[in-house]
Short mmCIF file of C-alpha atoms and ligand atoms in Angstrom, two decimals:
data_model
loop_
_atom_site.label_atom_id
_atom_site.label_comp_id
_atom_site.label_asym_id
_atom_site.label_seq_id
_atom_site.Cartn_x
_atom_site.Cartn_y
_atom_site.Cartn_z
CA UNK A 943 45.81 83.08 -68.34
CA UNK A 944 48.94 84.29 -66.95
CA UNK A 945 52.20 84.20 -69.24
CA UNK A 946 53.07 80.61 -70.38
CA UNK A 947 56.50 81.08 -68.58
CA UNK A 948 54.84 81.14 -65.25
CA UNK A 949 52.28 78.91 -65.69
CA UNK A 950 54.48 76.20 -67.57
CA UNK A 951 56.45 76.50 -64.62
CA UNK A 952 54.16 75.83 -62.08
CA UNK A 953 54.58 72.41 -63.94
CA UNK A 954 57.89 71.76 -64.77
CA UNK A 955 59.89 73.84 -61.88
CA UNK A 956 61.75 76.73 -62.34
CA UNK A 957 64.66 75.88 -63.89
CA UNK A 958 62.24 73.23 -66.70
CA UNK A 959 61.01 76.85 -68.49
CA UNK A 960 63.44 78.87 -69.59
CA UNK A 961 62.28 82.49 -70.49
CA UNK A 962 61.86 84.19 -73.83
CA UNK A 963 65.24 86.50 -73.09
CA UNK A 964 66.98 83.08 -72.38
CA UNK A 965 65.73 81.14 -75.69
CA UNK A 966 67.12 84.70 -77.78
CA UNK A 967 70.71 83.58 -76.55
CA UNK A 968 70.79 80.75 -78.05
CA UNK A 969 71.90 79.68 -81.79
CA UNK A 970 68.16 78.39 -83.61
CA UNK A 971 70.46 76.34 -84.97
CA UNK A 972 73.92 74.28 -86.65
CA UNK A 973 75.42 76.99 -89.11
CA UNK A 974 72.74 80.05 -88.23
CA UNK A 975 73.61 83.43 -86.90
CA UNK A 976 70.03 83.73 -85.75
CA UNK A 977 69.15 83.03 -82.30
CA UNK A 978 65.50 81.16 -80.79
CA UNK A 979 62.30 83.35 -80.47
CA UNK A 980 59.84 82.03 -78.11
CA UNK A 981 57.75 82.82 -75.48
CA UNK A 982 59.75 80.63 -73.27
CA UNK A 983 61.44 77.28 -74.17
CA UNK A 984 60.22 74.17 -71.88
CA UNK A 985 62.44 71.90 -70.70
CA UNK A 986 60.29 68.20 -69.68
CA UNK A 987 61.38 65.49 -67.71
CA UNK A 988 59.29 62.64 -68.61
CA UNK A 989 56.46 61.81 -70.96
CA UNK A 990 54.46 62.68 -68.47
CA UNK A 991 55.47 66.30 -68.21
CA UNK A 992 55.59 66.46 -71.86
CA UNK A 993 51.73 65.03 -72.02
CA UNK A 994 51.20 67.89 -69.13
CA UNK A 995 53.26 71.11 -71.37
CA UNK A 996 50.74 69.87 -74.45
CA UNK A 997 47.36 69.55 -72.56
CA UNK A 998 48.60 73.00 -71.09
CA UNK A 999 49.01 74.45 -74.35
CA UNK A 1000 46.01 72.55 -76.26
CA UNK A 1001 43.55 74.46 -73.74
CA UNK A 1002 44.95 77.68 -74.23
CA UNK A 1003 45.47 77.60 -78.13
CA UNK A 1004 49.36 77.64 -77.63
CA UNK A 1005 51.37 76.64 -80.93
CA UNK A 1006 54.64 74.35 -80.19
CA UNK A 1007 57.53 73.70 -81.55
CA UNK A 1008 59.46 70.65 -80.48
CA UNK A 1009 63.59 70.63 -80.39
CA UNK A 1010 66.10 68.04 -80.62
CA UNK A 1011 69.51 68.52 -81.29
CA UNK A 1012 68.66 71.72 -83.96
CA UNK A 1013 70.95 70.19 -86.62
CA UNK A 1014 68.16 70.32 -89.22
CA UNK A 1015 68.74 72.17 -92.72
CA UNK A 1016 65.47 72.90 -93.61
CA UNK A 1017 64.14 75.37 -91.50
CA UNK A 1018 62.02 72.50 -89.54
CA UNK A 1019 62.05 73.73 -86.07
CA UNK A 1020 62.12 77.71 -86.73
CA UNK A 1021 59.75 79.19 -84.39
CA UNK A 1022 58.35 82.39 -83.39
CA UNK A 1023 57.81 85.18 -80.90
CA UNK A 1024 54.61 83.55 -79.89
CA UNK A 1025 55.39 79.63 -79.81
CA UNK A 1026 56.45 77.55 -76.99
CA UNK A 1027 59.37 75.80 -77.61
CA UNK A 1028 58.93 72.08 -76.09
CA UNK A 1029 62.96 71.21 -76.29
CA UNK A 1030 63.48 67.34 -75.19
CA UNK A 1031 67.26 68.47 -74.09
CA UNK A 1032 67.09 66.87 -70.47
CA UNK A 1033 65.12 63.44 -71.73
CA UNK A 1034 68.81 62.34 -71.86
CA UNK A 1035 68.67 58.93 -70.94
CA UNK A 1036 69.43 55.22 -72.23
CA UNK A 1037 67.16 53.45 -70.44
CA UNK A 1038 67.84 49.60 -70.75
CA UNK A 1039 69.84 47.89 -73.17
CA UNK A 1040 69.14 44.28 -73.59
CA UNK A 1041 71.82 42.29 -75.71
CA UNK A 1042 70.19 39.31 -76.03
CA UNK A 1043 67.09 40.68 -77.91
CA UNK A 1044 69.55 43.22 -79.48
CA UNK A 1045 67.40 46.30 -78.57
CA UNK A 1046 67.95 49.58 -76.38
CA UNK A 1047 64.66 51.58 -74.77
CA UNK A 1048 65.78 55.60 -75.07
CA UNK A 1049 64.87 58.71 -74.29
CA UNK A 1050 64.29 61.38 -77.29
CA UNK A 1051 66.67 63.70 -76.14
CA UNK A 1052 69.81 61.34 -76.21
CA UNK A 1053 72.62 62.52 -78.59
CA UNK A 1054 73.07 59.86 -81.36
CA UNK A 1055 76.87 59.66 -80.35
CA UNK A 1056 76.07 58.89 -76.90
CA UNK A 1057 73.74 55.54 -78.36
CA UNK A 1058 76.62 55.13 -80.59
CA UNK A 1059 78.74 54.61 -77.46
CA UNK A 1060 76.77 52.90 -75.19
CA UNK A 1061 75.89 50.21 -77.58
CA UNK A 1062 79.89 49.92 -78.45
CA UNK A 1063 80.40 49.54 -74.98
CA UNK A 1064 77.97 46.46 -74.89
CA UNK A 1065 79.61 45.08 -78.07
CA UNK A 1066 76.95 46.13 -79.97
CA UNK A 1067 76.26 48.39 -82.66
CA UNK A 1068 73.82 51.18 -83.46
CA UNK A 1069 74.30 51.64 -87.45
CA UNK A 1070 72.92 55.18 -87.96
CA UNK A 1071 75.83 57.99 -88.89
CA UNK A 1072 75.65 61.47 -89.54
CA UNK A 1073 78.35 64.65 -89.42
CA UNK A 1074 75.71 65.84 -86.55
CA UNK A 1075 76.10 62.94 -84.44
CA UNK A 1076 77.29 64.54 -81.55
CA UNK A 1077 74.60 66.96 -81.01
CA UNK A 1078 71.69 65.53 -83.11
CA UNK A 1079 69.14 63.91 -81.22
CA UNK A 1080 68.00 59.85 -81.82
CA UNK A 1081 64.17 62.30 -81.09
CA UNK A 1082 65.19 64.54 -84.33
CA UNK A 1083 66.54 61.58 -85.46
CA UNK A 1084 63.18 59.93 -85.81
CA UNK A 1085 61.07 63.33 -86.15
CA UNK A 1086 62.83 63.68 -89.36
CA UNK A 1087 64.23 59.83 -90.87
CA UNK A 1088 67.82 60.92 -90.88
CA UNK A 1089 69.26 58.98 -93.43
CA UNK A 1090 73.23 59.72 -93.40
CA UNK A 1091 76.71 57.56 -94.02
CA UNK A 1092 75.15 53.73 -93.73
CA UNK A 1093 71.73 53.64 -95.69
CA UNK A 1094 73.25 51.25 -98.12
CA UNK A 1095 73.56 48.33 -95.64
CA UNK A 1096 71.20 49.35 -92.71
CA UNK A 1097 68.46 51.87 -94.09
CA UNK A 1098 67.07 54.81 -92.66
CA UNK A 1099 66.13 55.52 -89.46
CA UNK A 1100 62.94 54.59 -89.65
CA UNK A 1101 64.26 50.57 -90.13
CA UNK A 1102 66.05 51.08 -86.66
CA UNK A 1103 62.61 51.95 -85.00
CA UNK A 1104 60.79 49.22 -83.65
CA UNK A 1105 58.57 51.13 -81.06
CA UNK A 1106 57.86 55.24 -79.85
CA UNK A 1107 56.07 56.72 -76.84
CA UNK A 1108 54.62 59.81 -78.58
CA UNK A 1109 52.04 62.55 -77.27
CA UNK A 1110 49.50 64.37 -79.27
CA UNK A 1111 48.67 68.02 -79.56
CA UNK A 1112 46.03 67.47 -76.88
CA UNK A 1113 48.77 65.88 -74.43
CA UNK A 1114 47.34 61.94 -74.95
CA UNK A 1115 50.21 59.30 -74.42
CA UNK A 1116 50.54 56.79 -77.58
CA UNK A 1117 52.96 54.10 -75.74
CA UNK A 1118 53.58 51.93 -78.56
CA UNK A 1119 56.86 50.76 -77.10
CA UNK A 1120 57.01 47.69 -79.36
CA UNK A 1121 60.39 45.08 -79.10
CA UNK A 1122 59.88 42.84 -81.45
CA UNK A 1123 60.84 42.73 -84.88
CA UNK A 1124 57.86 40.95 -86.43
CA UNK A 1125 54.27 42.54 -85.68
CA UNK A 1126 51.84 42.60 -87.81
CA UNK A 1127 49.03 43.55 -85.48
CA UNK A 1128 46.86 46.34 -86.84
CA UNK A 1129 48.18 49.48 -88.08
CA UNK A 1130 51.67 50.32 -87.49
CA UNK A 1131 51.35 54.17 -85.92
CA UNK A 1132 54.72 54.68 -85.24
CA UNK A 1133 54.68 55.11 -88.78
CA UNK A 1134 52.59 57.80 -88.57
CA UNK A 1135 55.46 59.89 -86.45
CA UNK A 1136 58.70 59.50 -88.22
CA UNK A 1137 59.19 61.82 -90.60
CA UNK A 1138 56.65 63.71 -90.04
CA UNK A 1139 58.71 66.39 -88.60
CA UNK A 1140 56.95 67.29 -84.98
CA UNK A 1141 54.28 68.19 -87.13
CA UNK A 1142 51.45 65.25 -85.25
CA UNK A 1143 53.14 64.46 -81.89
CA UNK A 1144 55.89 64.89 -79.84
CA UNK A 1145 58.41 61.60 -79.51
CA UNK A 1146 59.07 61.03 -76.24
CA UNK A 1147 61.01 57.58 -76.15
CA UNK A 1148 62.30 55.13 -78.75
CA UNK A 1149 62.81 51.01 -78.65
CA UNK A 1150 65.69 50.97 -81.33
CA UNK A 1151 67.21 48.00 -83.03
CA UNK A 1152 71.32 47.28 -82.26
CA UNK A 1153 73.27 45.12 -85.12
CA UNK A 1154 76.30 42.91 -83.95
CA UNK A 1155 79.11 45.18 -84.14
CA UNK A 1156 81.49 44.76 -86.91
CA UNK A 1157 84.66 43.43 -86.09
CA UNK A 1158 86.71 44.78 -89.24
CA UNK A 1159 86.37 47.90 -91.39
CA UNK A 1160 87.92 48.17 -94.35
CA UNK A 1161 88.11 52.02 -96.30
CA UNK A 1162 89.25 53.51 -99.68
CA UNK A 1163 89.14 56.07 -101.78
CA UNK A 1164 89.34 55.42 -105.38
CA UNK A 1165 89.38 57.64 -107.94
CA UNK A 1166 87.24 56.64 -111.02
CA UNK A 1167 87.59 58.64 -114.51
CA UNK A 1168 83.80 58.83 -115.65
CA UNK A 1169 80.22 58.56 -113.91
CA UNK A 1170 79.39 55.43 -115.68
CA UNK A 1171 82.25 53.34 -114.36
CA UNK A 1172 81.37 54.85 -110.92
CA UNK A 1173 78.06 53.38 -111.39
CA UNK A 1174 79.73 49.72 -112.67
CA UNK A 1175 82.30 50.06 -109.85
CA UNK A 1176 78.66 50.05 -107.39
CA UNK A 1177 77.71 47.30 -108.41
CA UNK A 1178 81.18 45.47 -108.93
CA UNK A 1179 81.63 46.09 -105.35
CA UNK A 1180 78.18 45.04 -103.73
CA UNK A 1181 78.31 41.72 -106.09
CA UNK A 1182 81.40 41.17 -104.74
CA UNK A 1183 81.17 41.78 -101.18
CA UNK A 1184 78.27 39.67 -100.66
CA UNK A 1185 75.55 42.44 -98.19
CA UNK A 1186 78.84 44.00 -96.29
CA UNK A 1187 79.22 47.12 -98.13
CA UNK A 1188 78.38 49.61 -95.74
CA UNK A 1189 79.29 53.02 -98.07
CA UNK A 1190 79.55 54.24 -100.91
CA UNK A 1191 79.98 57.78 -100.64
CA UNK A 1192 81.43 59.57 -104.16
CA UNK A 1193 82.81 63.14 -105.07
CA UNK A 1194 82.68 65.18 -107.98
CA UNK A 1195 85.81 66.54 -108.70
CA UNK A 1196 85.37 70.01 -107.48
CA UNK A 1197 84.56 68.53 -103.93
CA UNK A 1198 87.45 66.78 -103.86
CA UNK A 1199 89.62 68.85 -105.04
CA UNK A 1200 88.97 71.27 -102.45
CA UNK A 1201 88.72 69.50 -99.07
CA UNK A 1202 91.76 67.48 -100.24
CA UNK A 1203 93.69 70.67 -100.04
CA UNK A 1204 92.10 71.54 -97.51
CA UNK A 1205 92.98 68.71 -95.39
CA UNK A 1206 95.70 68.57 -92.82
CA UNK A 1207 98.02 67.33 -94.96
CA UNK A 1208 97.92 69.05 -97.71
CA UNK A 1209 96.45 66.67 -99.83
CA UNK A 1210 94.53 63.80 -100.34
CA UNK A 1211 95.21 60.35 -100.19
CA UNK A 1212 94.99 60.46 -104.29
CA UNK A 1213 95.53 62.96 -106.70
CA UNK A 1214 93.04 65.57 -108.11
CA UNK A 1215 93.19 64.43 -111.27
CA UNK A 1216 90.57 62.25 -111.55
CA UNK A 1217 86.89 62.95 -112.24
CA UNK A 1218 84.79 61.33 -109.64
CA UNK A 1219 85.53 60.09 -105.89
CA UNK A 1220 84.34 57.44 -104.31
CA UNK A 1221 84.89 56.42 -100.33
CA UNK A 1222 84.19 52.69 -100.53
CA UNK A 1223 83.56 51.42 -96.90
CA UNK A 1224 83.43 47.36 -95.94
CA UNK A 1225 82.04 46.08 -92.66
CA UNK A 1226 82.58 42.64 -92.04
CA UNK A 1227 83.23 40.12 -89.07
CA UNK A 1228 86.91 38.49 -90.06
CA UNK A 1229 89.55 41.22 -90.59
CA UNK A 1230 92.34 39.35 -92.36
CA UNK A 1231 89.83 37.64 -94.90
CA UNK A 1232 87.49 41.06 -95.07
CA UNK A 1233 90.52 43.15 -96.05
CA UNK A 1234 92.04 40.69 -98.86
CA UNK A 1235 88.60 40.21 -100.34
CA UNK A 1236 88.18 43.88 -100.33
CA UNK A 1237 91.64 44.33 -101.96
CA UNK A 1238 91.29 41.68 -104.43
CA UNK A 1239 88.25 43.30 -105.89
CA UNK A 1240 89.54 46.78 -105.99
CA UNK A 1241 92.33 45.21 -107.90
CA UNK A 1242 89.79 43.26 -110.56
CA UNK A 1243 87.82 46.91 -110.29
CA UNK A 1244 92.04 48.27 -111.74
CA UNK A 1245 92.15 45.58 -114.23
CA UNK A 1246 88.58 45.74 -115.44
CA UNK A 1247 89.63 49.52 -116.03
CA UNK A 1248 87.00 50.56 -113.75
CA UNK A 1249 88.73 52.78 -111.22
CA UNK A 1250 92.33 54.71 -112.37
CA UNK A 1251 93.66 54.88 -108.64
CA UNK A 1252 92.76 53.48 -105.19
CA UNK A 1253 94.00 54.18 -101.35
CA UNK A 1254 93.38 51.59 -98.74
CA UNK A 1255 93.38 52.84 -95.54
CA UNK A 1256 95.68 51.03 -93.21
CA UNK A 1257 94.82 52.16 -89.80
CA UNK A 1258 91.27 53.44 -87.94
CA UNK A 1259 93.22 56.61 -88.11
CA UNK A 1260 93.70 56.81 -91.46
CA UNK A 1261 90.11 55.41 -92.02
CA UNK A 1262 88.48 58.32 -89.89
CA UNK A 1263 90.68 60.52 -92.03
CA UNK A 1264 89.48 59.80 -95.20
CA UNK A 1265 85.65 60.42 -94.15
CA UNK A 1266 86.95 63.50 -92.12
CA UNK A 1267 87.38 64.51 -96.13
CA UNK A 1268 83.91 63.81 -97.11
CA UNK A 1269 82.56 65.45 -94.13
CA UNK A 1270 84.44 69.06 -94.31
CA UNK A 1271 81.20 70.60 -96.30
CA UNK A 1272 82.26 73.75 -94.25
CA UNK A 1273 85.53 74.02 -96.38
CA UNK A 1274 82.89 75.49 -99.12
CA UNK A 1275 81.63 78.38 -96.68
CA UNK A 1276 84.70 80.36 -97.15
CA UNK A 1277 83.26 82.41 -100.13
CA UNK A 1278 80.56 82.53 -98.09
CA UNK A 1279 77.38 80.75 -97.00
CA UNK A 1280 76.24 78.35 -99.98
CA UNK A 1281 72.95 76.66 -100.48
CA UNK A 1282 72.88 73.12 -99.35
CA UNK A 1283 70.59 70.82 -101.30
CA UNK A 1284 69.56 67.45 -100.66
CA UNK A 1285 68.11 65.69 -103.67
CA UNK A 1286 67.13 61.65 -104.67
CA UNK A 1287 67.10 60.70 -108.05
CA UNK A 1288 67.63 57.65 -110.17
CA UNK A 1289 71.47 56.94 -110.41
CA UNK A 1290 70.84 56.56 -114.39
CA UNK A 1291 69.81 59.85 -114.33
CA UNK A 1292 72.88 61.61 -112.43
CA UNK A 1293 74.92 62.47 -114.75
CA UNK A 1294 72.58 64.13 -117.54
CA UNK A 1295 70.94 66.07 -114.17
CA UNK A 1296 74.01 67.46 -112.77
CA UNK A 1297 75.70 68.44 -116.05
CA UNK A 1298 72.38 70.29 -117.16
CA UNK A 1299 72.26 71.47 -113.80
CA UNK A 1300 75.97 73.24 -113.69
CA UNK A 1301 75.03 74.57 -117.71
CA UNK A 1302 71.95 76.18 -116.52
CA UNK A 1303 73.63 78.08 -113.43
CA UNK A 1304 76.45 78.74 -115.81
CA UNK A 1305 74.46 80.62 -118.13
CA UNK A 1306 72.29 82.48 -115.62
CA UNK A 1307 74.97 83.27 -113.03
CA UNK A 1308 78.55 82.99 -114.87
CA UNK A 1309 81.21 81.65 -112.84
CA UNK A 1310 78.72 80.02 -109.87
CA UNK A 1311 80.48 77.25 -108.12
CA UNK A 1312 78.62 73.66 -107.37
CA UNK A 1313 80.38 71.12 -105.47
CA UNK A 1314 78.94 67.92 -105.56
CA UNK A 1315 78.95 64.50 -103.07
CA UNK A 1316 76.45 62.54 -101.72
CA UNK A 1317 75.57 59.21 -100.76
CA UNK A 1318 75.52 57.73 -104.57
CA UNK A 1319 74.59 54.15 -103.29
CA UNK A 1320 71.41 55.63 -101.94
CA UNK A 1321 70.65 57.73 -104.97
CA UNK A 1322 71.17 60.64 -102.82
CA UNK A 1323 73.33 63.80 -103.60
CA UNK A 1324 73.99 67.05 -101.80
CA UNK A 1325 75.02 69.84 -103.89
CA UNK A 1326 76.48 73.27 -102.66
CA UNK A 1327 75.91 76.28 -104.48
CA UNK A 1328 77.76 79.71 -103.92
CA UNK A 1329 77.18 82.27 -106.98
CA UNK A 1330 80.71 84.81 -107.87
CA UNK A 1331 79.46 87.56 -105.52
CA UNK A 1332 79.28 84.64 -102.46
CA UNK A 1333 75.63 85.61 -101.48
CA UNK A 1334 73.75 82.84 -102.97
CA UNK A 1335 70.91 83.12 -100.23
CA UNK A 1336 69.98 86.34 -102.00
CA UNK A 1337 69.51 84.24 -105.16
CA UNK A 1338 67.95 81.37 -103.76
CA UNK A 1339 64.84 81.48 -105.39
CA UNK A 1340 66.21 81.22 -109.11
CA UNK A 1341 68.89 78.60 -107.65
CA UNK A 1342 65.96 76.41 -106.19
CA UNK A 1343 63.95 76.44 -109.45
CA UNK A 1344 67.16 75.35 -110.92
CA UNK A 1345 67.40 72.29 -108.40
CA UNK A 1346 64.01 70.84 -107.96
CA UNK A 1347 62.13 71.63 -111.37
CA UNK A 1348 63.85 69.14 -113.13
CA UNK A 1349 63.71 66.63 -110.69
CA UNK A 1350 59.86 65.96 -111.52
CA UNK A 1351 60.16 64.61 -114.97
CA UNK A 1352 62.39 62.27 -113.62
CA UNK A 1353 60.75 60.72 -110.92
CA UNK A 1354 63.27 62.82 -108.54
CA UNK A 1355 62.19 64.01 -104.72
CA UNK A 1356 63.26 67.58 -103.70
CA UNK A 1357 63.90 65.81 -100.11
CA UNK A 1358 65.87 62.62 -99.89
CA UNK A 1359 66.70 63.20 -95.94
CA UNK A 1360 66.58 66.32 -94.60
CA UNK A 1361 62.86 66.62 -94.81
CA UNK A 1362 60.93 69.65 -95.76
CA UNK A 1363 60.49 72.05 -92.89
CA UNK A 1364 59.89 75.36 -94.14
CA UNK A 1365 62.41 75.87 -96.98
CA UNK A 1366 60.94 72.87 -99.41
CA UNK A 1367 57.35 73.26 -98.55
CA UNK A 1368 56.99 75.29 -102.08
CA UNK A 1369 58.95 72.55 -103.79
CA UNK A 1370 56.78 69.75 -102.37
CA UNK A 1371 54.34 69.30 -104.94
CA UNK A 1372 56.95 68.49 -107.35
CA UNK A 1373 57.50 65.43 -105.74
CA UNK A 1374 54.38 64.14 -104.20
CA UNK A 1375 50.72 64.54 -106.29
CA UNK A 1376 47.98 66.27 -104.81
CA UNK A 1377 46.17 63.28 -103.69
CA UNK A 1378 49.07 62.81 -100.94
CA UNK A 1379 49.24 66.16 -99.84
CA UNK A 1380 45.51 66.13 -99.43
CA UNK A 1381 45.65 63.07 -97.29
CA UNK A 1382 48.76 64.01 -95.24
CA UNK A 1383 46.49 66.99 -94.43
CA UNK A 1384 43.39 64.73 -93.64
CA UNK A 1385 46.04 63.05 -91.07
CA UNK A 1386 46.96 66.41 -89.58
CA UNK A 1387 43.45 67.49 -89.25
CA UNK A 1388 42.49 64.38 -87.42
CA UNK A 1389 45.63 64.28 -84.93
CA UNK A 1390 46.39 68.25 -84.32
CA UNK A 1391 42.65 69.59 -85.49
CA UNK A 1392 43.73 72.82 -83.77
CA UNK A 1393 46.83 73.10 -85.80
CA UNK A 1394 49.18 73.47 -82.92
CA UNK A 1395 52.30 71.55 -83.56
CA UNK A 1396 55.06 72.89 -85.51
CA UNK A 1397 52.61 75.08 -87.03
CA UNK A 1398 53.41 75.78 -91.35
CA UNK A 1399 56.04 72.84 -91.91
CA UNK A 1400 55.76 70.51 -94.40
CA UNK A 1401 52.69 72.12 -96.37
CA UNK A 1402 50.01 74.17 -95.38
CA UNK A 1403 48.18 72.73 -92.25
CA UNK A 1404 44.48 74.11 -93.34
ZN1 LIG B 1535 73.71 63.29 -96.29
#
């Protein structure tokens, strides 16, 4: 065989391979100072190329790692020296959207925004939000089950799938391009490709599910002085909105406190005093009625004694202000690069886990910092950890154990939507028994049985 470089393309033209020298200037990903290594990084078309870069590869023992947007945290897509890259950057486009059946066909490589904005255009709606939106791809998207800002009213990413084009390790095209809603015919194998992290096929193309688009939004921040009224105040405000809550996003006081100094202004639209956060969104379809309903229960939530302050916002601007707060996790790089975790848990459990959490840290590492936020609706928190001497990374085994060991007893999951990639694949067993793992691996077996795709992610392929 010549080098893949040439050889790929003889396939894909000049400029669809880009060489190994090329991939090394480029970031391997959001928030890295590392850059790609690969023998060269393909750049398909069309399925078809795509099914023609993996037969190519499958005959010649070639491992492959697929790209989307490379906004992952996990260490999913890290490849090296050796690997093709198979990046879907120039599958970038919408291919039909049809408004009466609510659905849009896709290539993998669109950004999310650019979905976001098509279907807006139509006066539509694609639900799923993330901070990477303008770079992640609906692809990664899939690959991985983002979950993000709207889980609470329209689920993960996987509920906005209703078909995939995928190709497997030996370059076969699985068209399963479904539009409806209802099918119950055989097994569903799209399944069988989100979330599994590039790890048994390569998305091509996507048939996604659009919502009506909202016609009012209603936002506030409330500030709420202990975890069990945030956890009344949850329920208080799904009872009363009736399946139109579309957030419920809540900070620990540290987080706050920081990115509310932070801000622009100076401040936040409350004051730091309180002890949890919470960004309560509404998405209805009547904006006078929507905002006084929304009003009148953040005022029982006041009277009940179940919040101490609240902002509305009154404008979009002010709206997209108040999440620009809850999406500055950067503000906690500047004493240096933190861990970022990503944990589920039961909501009853929150409280006990992160105080026993921040004691534990305490008394190992004095003085380490955890911020905490997270989509509390879902049952989801992130958590940022920076020890006093701001490289946590050099600690990060201790700091893991610290995370994920006690999220077993409790019925927890060391992944609630980042995935596993490389940096949770120790962790995983903590989370799902061995009679899972050994299946998952009798499903690898059967679809990659040379091992070739995004070889070492997730668990151990053999
Ligand atoms: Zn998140």
């Amino acid at each position: 065989m010549m080098s893949p470089l040439i050889e790929l393309r003889a396939l894909l033209g000049q400029t669809g391979v880009l060489s190994a020298q090329e991939a090394s200037e480029r970031a391997a990903g959001i928030w890295r100072t590392d850059t790609i290594q690969a023998a060269c990084i393909a750049r398909p078309r069309t399925t078809q190329q795509v099914s023609q870069v993996l037969e190519f590869c499958h005959a010649h023992n070639l491992k492959v790692v697929t790209h989307g947007g490379l906004t992952g945290l996990v260490h999913g897509a890290d490849s090296t020296k050796s690997d093709v890259v198979l990046s879907l950057e120039l599958m970038r486009e919408i291919e039909e959207i049809n408004a009466v059946q609510r659905t849009v066909v896709v290539q993998a490589g669109v950004p999310l925004q650019n979905l976001q904005d098509a279907a807006d255009a139509e006066d539509l709606f694609f639900p799923l939000d993330l901070g990477g939106r303008g770079t992640a791809t609906l692809g990664g998207n899939a690959a991985t089950n983002a979950g993000g800002n709207r889980v609470i009213r329209y689920g993960m990413m996987r509920d906005m799938i209703l078909g995939i084009e995928a190709v497997l390790a030996d370059g076969t095209i699985v068209s399963s391009m479904n539009h409806l809603i209802k099918n119950n015919s055989g097994y569903d194998l799209k399944q069988l490709f989100i979330g599994s992290e590039g790890t048994l096929g390569v998305i091509t193309r996507l048939v996604l599910r659009l919502r009506e688009k909202p016609l009012s939004r209603t936002t506030a921040f409330v500030g709420v002085e202990n975890f069990n009224s945030v956890v009344e105040l949850l329920k208080h405000m799904d009872g009363g909105l009736g399946g139109s809550l579309s957030a419920f996003e809540v900070m620990w006081r540290d987080f706050y406190e920081l990115v509310a100094k932070g801000s622009k202004r100076g401040g936040g639209p409350i004051g730091t005093h309180h002890q949890f956060y919470a960004l309560v969104e509404n998405q209805g379809a009547n904006p006078k009625l929507d905002t006084e309903n929304f009003q009148a229960l953040l005022e029982s939530a006041l009277e009940m004694g179940l919040i101490e302050d609240a902002a509305i916002a009154r404008s979009e601007r002010e709206s997209l202000e108040f999440w620009s707060l809850r999406d500055d996790v950067e503000r906690t790089f500047q004493w240096g690069e933190p861990i970022i975790f990503d944990v589920s848990l039961p909501v009853d459990k929150m409280e006990s886990y992160t105080t026993a959490l921040q004691e534990n840290l305490e008394t190992l590492m004095r003085g380490t910092k955890v911020w905490i936020f997270g989509h509390l609706g879902d049952g989801n928190l992130h958590l940022c950890i920076q020890t006093p001497d701001g490289e946590a990374v050099t600690h990060r085994k201790i700091i893991e154990r610290c995370v994920y060991e006690p999220l077993q007893p409790i019925g927890g999951s060391v992944s609630a939507e980042h995935g596993i990639g490389l940096e949770k694949k120790p962790y995983l067993h903590l989370c799902r028994s061995e009679a899972e793992i050994r299946l998952m691996r009798t499903l690898k077996a059967t679809l990659d049985p040379k091992g070739l795709l995004n070889p070492g992610k997730i668990f151990n392929h053999l």
